[in-house]
Amino acid sequence: MEKQAITYELLHECKQTGARRGVIHTPHGDIQTPIFMPVGTQATVKSMTPEELKDEVKAQIILSNTYHLYLRPGHKLVEEAGGLHKFMNWDRPILTDCGGFQVFSLSDLRTITEDGVEFQSHIDGSRHFFSPEKVMEIENSLGADIIMSFDECVAYPATYEYTKNSMERTTRWAKRCKEAHKNTEKQGLFGIIQGGFYEDLRKKSAEDLIELNFPGYAIGGISVGEPKEEFLRILRYTTPLMPKDKPRYLMGVGTPDYLIEAVLAGIDMCDCVLPTRIARNRNSPYNIWKSSCKKSNLCKRLYAIRS
């Protein structure tokens, strides 16, 4: 049996909510879950040193972005430097996003086909092409412990027909990513569940990706501007569809209320640029916490689970 780079150990599951405590085992150490991952988009968490992340923030894993590192400084340069861990002086686990969200947010600068996505750089306007195979080449060169398959993040709102076609293409791209992934003993490739805000499409996406037997799964395409009620509906519907014996990752969520809702739903991993962004701009995370939780009983619900 082929050795897996990423494995998950479930330690406890709340009978009332499904909230979980576990450990993700990676080549660069264990991650106690649930976990929030600080984002170092371009191989650095802005305004923080690696020592501060370790000693003060107690970060167990950080996230970097394939799209941005491909454009600058380039994945080959990072590879020549010994990979992301040496390039950024970080000896703990790293996750690289596939760059799909960034590419598809360039709505006026990209063209989607079955082969992949042609897009213009936001830096200098130069033209580039991402296919599933190209994304795997880049992520293999960067060398993160956890890498993400190439997907399309559909905007909100979107029609059922568009969302269905996009979801099915994302599944086909996931198959191509798995076939192109060359470093399975050192890097774990996660699949990304799509399907917009249509429950039947979410179910179909989850079923098809689970058949591909990825070592972990993510929920993509929510927290993209929809009302909170819609976010919660899809989060609570999709999470139980994910395997219990593998990590569950909710992409792009970082406000305190959403983080607690994610944990209560049974999510293991979250990431967002928000905490460091608001800190750099002198906004108080405490004020965001107060506004997020003021009209809810989230704090009491979380305390009850921890107890």
CSV table of C-alpha atoms in Angstrom, one decimal:
chain,number,residue,atom,x,y,z
A,1,MET,CA,0.0,0.0,0.0
A,2,GLU,CA,1.3,3.4,-1.0
A,3,LYS,CA,2.5,5.6,2.0
A,4,GLN,CA,0.3,8.7,2.5
A,5,ALA,CA,1.9,12.0,3.3
A,6,ILE,CA,-1.1,13.2,5.3
A,7,THR,CA,-3.2,11.1,7.7
A,8,TYR,CA,-5.9,12.1,10.3
A,9,GLU,CA,-6.5,10.8,13.8
A,10,LEU,CA,-9.9,11.5,15.3
A,11,LEU,CA,-9.6,11.8,19.1
A,12,HIS,CA,-13.1,13.0,20.1
A,13,GLU,CA,-16.4,14.0,18.5
A,14,CYS,CA,-19.2,15.9,20.2
A,15,LYS,CA,-22.4,13.9,20.3
A,16,GLN,CA,-24.5,17.1,20.4
A,17,THR,CA,-23.0,19.0,17.5
A,18,GLY,CA,-20.4,16.9,15.6
A,19,ALA,CA,-17.5,19.2,16.6
A,20,ARG,CA,-14.3,17.3,16.5
A,21,ARG,CA,-10.9,17.1,18.1
A,22,GLY,CA,-8.1,15.4,16.2
A,23,VAL,CA,-4.5,15.3,14.9
A,24,ILE,CA,-3.3,15.7,11.3
A,25,HIS,CA,0.0,14.0,10.8
A,26,THR,CA,2.3,15.6,8.2
A,27,PRO,CA,5.9,15.3,7.1
A,28,HIS,CA,6.7,18.5,9.1
A,29,GLY,CA,4.9,17.6,12.3
A,30,ASP,CA,1.5,17.1,13.8
A,31,ILE,CA,-1.3,19.6,13.8
A,32,GLN,CA,-3.8,19.6,16.6
A,33,THR,CA,-7.3,20.3,15.3
A,34,PRO,CA,-9.5,22.3,15.1
A,35,ILE,CA,-6.9,24.8,13.8
A,36,PHE,CA,-6.9,28.3,12.2
A,37,MET,CA,-4.1,28.8,9.6
A,38,PRO,CA,-2.5,32.2,9.3
A,39,VAL,CA,-2.0,33.2,5.6
A,40,GLY,CA,1.4,34.0,4.2
A,41,THR,CA,0.2,34.6,0.7
A,42,GLN,CA,3.7,35.3,-0.8
A,43,ALA,CA,5.7,33.1,1.5
A,44,THR,CA,5.4,35.5,4.4
A,45,VAL,CA,2.8,36.4,7.0
A,46,LYS,CA,2.9,40.1,6.6
A,47,SER,CA,4.4,42.1,9.5
A,48,MET,CA,5.4,38.9,11.3
A,49,THR,CA,8.6,36.9,11.6
A,50,PRO,CA,8.6,33.1,11.7
A,51,GLU,CA,9.8,33.3,15.3
A,52,GLU,CA,6.8,35.5,16.2
A,53,LEU,CA,4.4,33.0,14.5
A,54,LYS,CA,5.9,30.1,16.5
A,55,ASP,CA,6.5,31.7,19.9
A,56,GLU,CA,3.7,34.3,20.2
A,57,VAL,CA,0.9,33.1,17.8
A,58,LYS,CA,1.7,29.4,18.4
A,59,ALA,CA,0.9,28.8,14.7
A,60,GLN,CA,1.1,25.1,13.8
A,61,ILE,CA,0.7,25.5,10.1
A,62,ILE,CA,0.6,28.4,7.7
A,63,LEU,CA,-0.8,28.9,4.2
A,64,SER,CA,0.8,30.2,1.0
A,65,ASN,CA,-0.8,30.8,-2.4
A,66,THR,CA,0.1,29.1,-5.7
A,67,TYR,CA,-1.1,32.0,-7.9
A,68,HIS,CA,0.9,34.7,-6.2
A,69,LEU,CA,4.1,32.6,-5.8
A,70,TYR,CA,3.9,31.5,-9.5
A,71,LEU,CA,3.9,35.1,-10.6
A,72,ARG,CA,6.4,36.4,-8.1
A,73,PRO,CA,9.1,35.2,-7.4
A,74,GLY,CA,8.3,32.1,-9.5
A,75,HIS,CA,7.9,28.5,-8.3
A,76,LYS,CA,11.2,27.4,-10.0
A,77,LEU,CA,13.1,29.9,-8.0
A,78,VAL,CA,11.5,28.7,-4.8
A,79,GLU,CA,12.3,25.1,-5.7
A,80,GLU,CA,16.0,26.1,-6.3
A,81,ALA,CA,16.0,27.6,-2.9
A,82,GLY,CA,15.1,24.3,-1.4
A,83,GLY,CA,11.3,24.6,-1.4
A,84,LEU,CA,8.9,26.8,0.6
A,85,HIS,CA,10.1,25.6,4.0
A,86,LYS,CA,13.7,26.8,3.5
A,87,PHE,CA,12.6,29.8,1.4
A,88,MET,CA,10.5,31.2,4.2
A,89,ASN,CA,12.5,29.7,7.1
A,90,TRP,CA,9.6,27.7,8.4
A,91,ASP,CA,10.1,24.1,9.6
A,92,ARG,CA,6.4,23.4,10.5
A,93,PRO,CA,3.6,22.3,8.1
A,94,ILE,CA,2.6,24.4,5.1
A,95,LEU,CA,-0.5,24.3,2.9
A,96,THR,CA,-0.6,25.9,-0.5
A,97,ASP,CA,-3.9,26.9,-2.1
A,98,CYS,CA,-4.3,26.0,-5.8
A,99,GLY,CA,-4.8,29.7,-6.8
A,100,GLY,CA,-8.3,29.0,-8.2
A,101,PHE,CA,-10.0,31.6,-6.1
A,102,GLN,CA,-7.5,34.3,-7.2
A,103,VAL,CA,-7.7,33.3,-10.9
A,104,PHE,CA,-11.4,33.2,-10.9
A,105,SER,CA,-11.7,36.5,-9.1
A,106,LEU,CA,-10.1,38.1,-12.2
A,107,SER,CA,-13.4,38.0,-13.9
A,108,ASP,CA,-12.5,40.5,-16.6
A,109,LEU,CA,-9.0,39.0,-17.1
A,110,ARG,CA,-9.6,35.3,-17.6
A,111,THR,CA,-11.1,32.7,-19.9
A,112,ILE,CA,-12.2,29.3,-18.7
A,113,THR,CA,-12.1,26.2,-21.0
A,114,GLU,CA,-12.1,22.4,-20.3
A,115,ASP,CA,-8.3,22.5,-20.6
A,116,GLY,CA,-7.9,25.2,-17.9
A,117,VAL,CA,-7.9,28.9,-17.4
A,118,GLU,CA,-6.1,31.6,-19.4
A,119,PHE,CA,-5.6,34.8,-17.4
A,120,GLN,CA,-3.7,38.1,-17.2
A,121,SER,CA,-1.4,38.9,-14.4
A,122,HIS,CA,-2.7,41.5,-12.0
A,123,ILE,CA,0.9,42.7,-11.8
A,124,ASP,CA,1.9,43.5,-15.4
A,125,GLY,CA,-0.9,42.2,-17.6
A,126,SER,CA,1.1,39.3,-19.0
A,127,ARG,CA,-0.8,36.3,-20.1
A,128,HIS,CA,-0.6,32.9,-18.4
A,129,PHE,CA,-2.4,29.5,-18.5
A,130,PHE,CA,-3.3,27.3,-15.5
A,131,SER,CA,-4.3,23.7,-16.2
A,132,PRO,CA,-4.7,21.1,-13.5
A,133,GLU,CA,-1.3,19.7,-14.6
A,134,LYS,CA,0.4,23.1,-14.5
A,135,VAL,CA,-1.0,23.7,-11.0
A,136,MET,CA,0.4,20.4,-9.8
A,137,GLU,CA,3.8,21.2,-11.3
A,138,ILE,CA,3.8,24.5,-9.4
A,139,GLU,CA,2.6,23.0,-6.1
A,140,ASN,CA,5.1,20.1,-6.4
A,141,SER,CA,7.9,22.6,-6.9
A,142,LEU,CA,6.8,24.7,-3.9
A,143,GLY,CA,6.8,21.6,-1.7
A,144,ALA,CA,4.1,22.3,0.8
A,145,ASP,CA,2.9,19.4,3.0
A,146,ILE,CA,-0.8,19.9,1.9
A,147,ILE,CA,-1.6,21.0,-1.6
A,148,MET,CA,-5.0,21.7,-3.2
A,149,SER,CA,-6.5,20.5,-6.4
A,150,PHE,CA,-7.5,23.0,-9.1
A,151,ASP,CA,-11.1,24.1,-8.9
A,152,GLU,CA,-13.4,26.9,-10.0
A,153,CYS,CA,-14.9,29.1,-7.2
A,154,VAL,CA,-18.3,30.1,-8.5
A,155,ALA,CA,-19.5,33.6,-7.8
A,156,TYR,CA,-22.7,34.3,-5.7
A,157,PRO,CA,-25.3,34.3,-7.1
A,158,ALA,CA,-25.0,31.9,-10.0
A,159,THR,CA,-27.6,29.9,-12.0
A,160,TYR,CA,-28.1,26.2,-11.4
A,161,GLU,CA,-26.9,25.3,-14.9
A,162,TYR,CA,-23.7,27.3,-14.6
A,163,THR,CA,-23.0,25.9,-11.1
A,164,LYS,CA,-23.6,22.3,-12.3
A,165,ASN,CA,-21.3,22.6,-15.3
A,166,SER,CA,-18.6,24.2,-13.1
A,167,MET,CA,-18.9,21.6,-10.4
A,168,GLU,CA,-18.6,18.8,-12.9
A,169,ARG,CA,-15.6,20.4,-14.5
A,170,THR,CA,-14.0,20.8,-11.1
A,171,THR,CA,-14.4,17.1,-10.5
A,172,ARG,CA,-12.8,16.3,-13.9
A,173,TRP,CA,-9.9,18.7,-13.0
A,174,ALA,CA,-9.5,16.9,-9.6
A,175,LYS,CA,-9.0,13.6,-11.4
A,176,ARG,CA,-6.4,15.2,-13.6
A,177,CYS,CA,-4.7,16.7,-10.6
A,178,LYS,CA,-4.5,13.4,-8.9
A,179,GLU,CA,-3.0,11.8,-12.0
A,180,ALA,CA,-0.4,14.6,-12.4
A,181,HIS,CA,0.6,14.7,-8.7
A,182,LYS,CA,4.1,13.2,-8.5
A,183,ASN,CA,5.1,13.6,-4.9
A,184,THR,CA,2.5,11.6,-2.9
A,185,GLU,CA,4.8,10.4,-0.1
A,186,LYS,CA,5.8,14.0,0.9
A,187,GLN,CA,2.7,16.0,-0.2
A,188,GLY,CA,-1.0,15.3,0.4
A,189,LEU,CA,-3.4,16.4,-2.3
A,190,PHE,CA,-6.9,17.5,-1.0
A,191,GLY,CA,-10.0,17.6,-3.1
A,192,ILE,CA,-12.3,20.6,-3.1
A,193,ILE,CA,-16.1,20.2,-2.9
A,194,GLN,CA,-18.0,22.7,-5.0
A,195,GLY,CA,-21.6,23.1,-6.1
A,196,GLY,CA,-22.5,26.6,-5.1
A,197,PHE,CA,-25.6,26.9,-3.0
A,198,TYR,CA,-27.5,23.9,-4.4
A,199,GLU,CA,-27.6,21.0,-2.0
A,200,ASP,CA,-27.9,18.3,-4.7
A,201,LEU,CA,-24.8,19.6,-6.4
A,202,ARG,CA,-22.9,19.7,-3.2
A,203,LYS,CA,-23.9,16.1,-2.5
A,204,LYS,CA,-22.9,15.0,-6.0
A,205,SER,CA,-19.5,16.8,-5.8
A,206,ALA,CA,-18.7,15.2,-2.4
A,207,GLU,CA,-19.7,11.7,-3.6
A,208,ASP,CA,-17.6,12.0,-6.8
A,209,LEU,CA,-14.5,13.3,-5.0
A,210,ILE,CA,-14.7,10.7,-2.2
A,211,GLU,CA,-14.5,8.1,-4.9
A,212,LEU,CA,-11.1,9.5,-5.8
A,213,ASN,CA,-9.9,8.8,-2.3
A,214,PHE,CA,-8.0,12.0,-1.5
A,215,PRO,CA,-6.3,12.2,1.9
A,216,GLY,CA,-8.4,15.2,2.9
A,217,TYR,CA,-11.3,17.3,1.6
A,218,ALA,CA,-12.2,21.0,1.6
A,219,ILE,CA,-15.4,23.0,1.2
A,220,GLY,CA,-14.9,25.7,-1.4
A,221,GLY,CA,-17.2,28.4,-2.9
A,222,ILE,CA,-18.9,29.6,0.3
A,223,SER,CA,-18.2,32.8,2.2
A,224,VAL,CA,-18.2,34.6,-1.1
A,225,GLY,CA,-20.6,37.3,-0.4
A,226,GLU,CA,-23.8,35.4,0.4
A,227,PRO,CA,-26.1,36.1,3.4
A,228,LYS,CA,-25.0,34.4,6.6
A,229,GLU,CA,-28.1,32.2,6.5
A,230,GLU,CA,-27.0,30.7,3.2
A,231,PHE,CA,-23.4,30.2,4.4
A,232,LEU,CA,-24.7,28.3,7.4
A,233,ARG,CA,-27.1,26.2,5.4
A,234,ILE,CA,-24.5,24.9,3.0
A,235,LEU,CA,-21.8,24.5,5.7
A,236,ARG,CA,-24.1,22.4,7.9
A,237,TYR,CA,-25.4,20.4,4.9
A,238,THR,CA,-22.0,19.7,3.3
A,239,THR,CA,-19.8,18.9,6.3
A,240,PRO,CA,-21.5,15.7,7.3
A,241,LEU,CA,-21.0,14.4,3.7
A,242,MET,CA,-17.2,14.5,4.2
A,243,PRO,CA,-15.3,11.4,5.5
A,244,LYS,CA,-15.0,11.2,9.2
A,245,ASP,CA,-11.5,9.7,9.0
A,246,LYS,CA,-9.9,12.5,7.0
A,247,PRO,CA,-9.3,16.2,7.6
A,248,ARG,CA,-12.1,18.6,6.8
A,249,TYR,CA,-11.1,22.1,5.6
A,250,LEU,CA,-13.3,25.1,5.2
A,251,MET,CA,-11.6,27.6,2.9
A,252,GLY,CA,-11.4,31.4,3.3
A,253,VAL,CA,-13.2,31.8,6.7
A,254,GLY,CA,-11.7,34.0,9.5
A,255,THR,CA,-14.3,36.0,11.4
A,256,PRO,CA,-14.8,34.8,15.0
A,257,ASP,CA,-18.4,33.9,14.6
A,258,TYR,CA,-17.8,32.0,11.3
A,259,LEU,CA,-14.9,30.1,12.9
A,260,ILE,CA,-17.0,29.0,15.8
A,261,GLU,CA,-19.8,27.9,13.5
A,262,ALA,CA,-17.3,25.9,11.4
A,263,VAL,CA,-16.0,24.1,14.5
A,264,LEU,CA,-19.5,23.4,15.7
A,265,ALA,CA,-20.3,21.9,12.3
A,266,GLY,CA,-17.3,19.5,12.5
A,267,ILE,CA,-14.7,21.4,10.5
A,268,ASP,CA,-11.0,20.8,11.3
A,269,MET,CA,-9.2,23.6,9.4
A,270,CYS,CA,-9.9,27.2,8.4
A,271,ASP,CA,-7.8,30.0,6.9
A,272,CYS,CA,-8.2,33.7,6.1
A,273,VAL,CA,-6.2,36.8,5.5
A,274,LEU,CA,-8.5,38.8,7.8
A,275,PRO,CA,-6.8,38.6,11.2
A,276,THR,CA,-3.4,39.9,10.0
A,277,ARG,CA,-5.1,42.4,7.6
A,278,ILE,CA,-7.1,44.0,10.4
A,279,ALA,CA,-4.1,44.0,12.7
A,280,ARG,CA,-2.0,45.8,10.1
A,281,ASN,CA,-4.7,48.4,9.6
A,282,ARG,CA,-5.1,49.0,13.4
A,283,ASN,CA,-8.5,47.6,13.7
A,284,SER,CA,-9.2,45.7,16.8
A,285,PRO,CA,-10.0,42.0,16.6
A,286,TYR,CA,-11.8,42.3,19.9
A,287,ASN,CA,-14.2,44.8,18.3
A,288,ILE,CA,-14.9,42.4,15.5
A,289,TRP,CA,-15.4,39.6,18.0
A,290,LYS,CA,-17.9,41.7,20.0
A,291,SER,CA,-19.9,42.7,16.9
A,292,SER,CA,-19.9,39.1,15.6
A,293,CYS,CA,-21.1,37.5,18.8
A,294,LYS,CA,-23.2,40.3,20.4
A,295,LYS,CA,-26.5,39.0,19.1
A,296,SER,CA,-25.8,35.3,19.3
A,297,ASN,CA,-25.1,32.6,21.9
A,298,LEU,CA,-22.1,31.3,20.1
A,299,CYS,CA,-19.7,31.8,23.0
A,300,LYS,CA,-22.0,29.9,25.4
A,301,ARG,CA,-22.4,27.1,22.8
A,302,LEU,CA,-18.6,26.8,22.4
A,303,TYR,CA,-18.0,26.8,26.1
A,304,ALA,CA,-20.6,24.0,26.6
A,305,ILE,CA,-18.8,21.8,24.1
A,306,ARG,CA,-15.3,22.5,25.6
A,307,SER,CA,-16.7,21.6,29.0
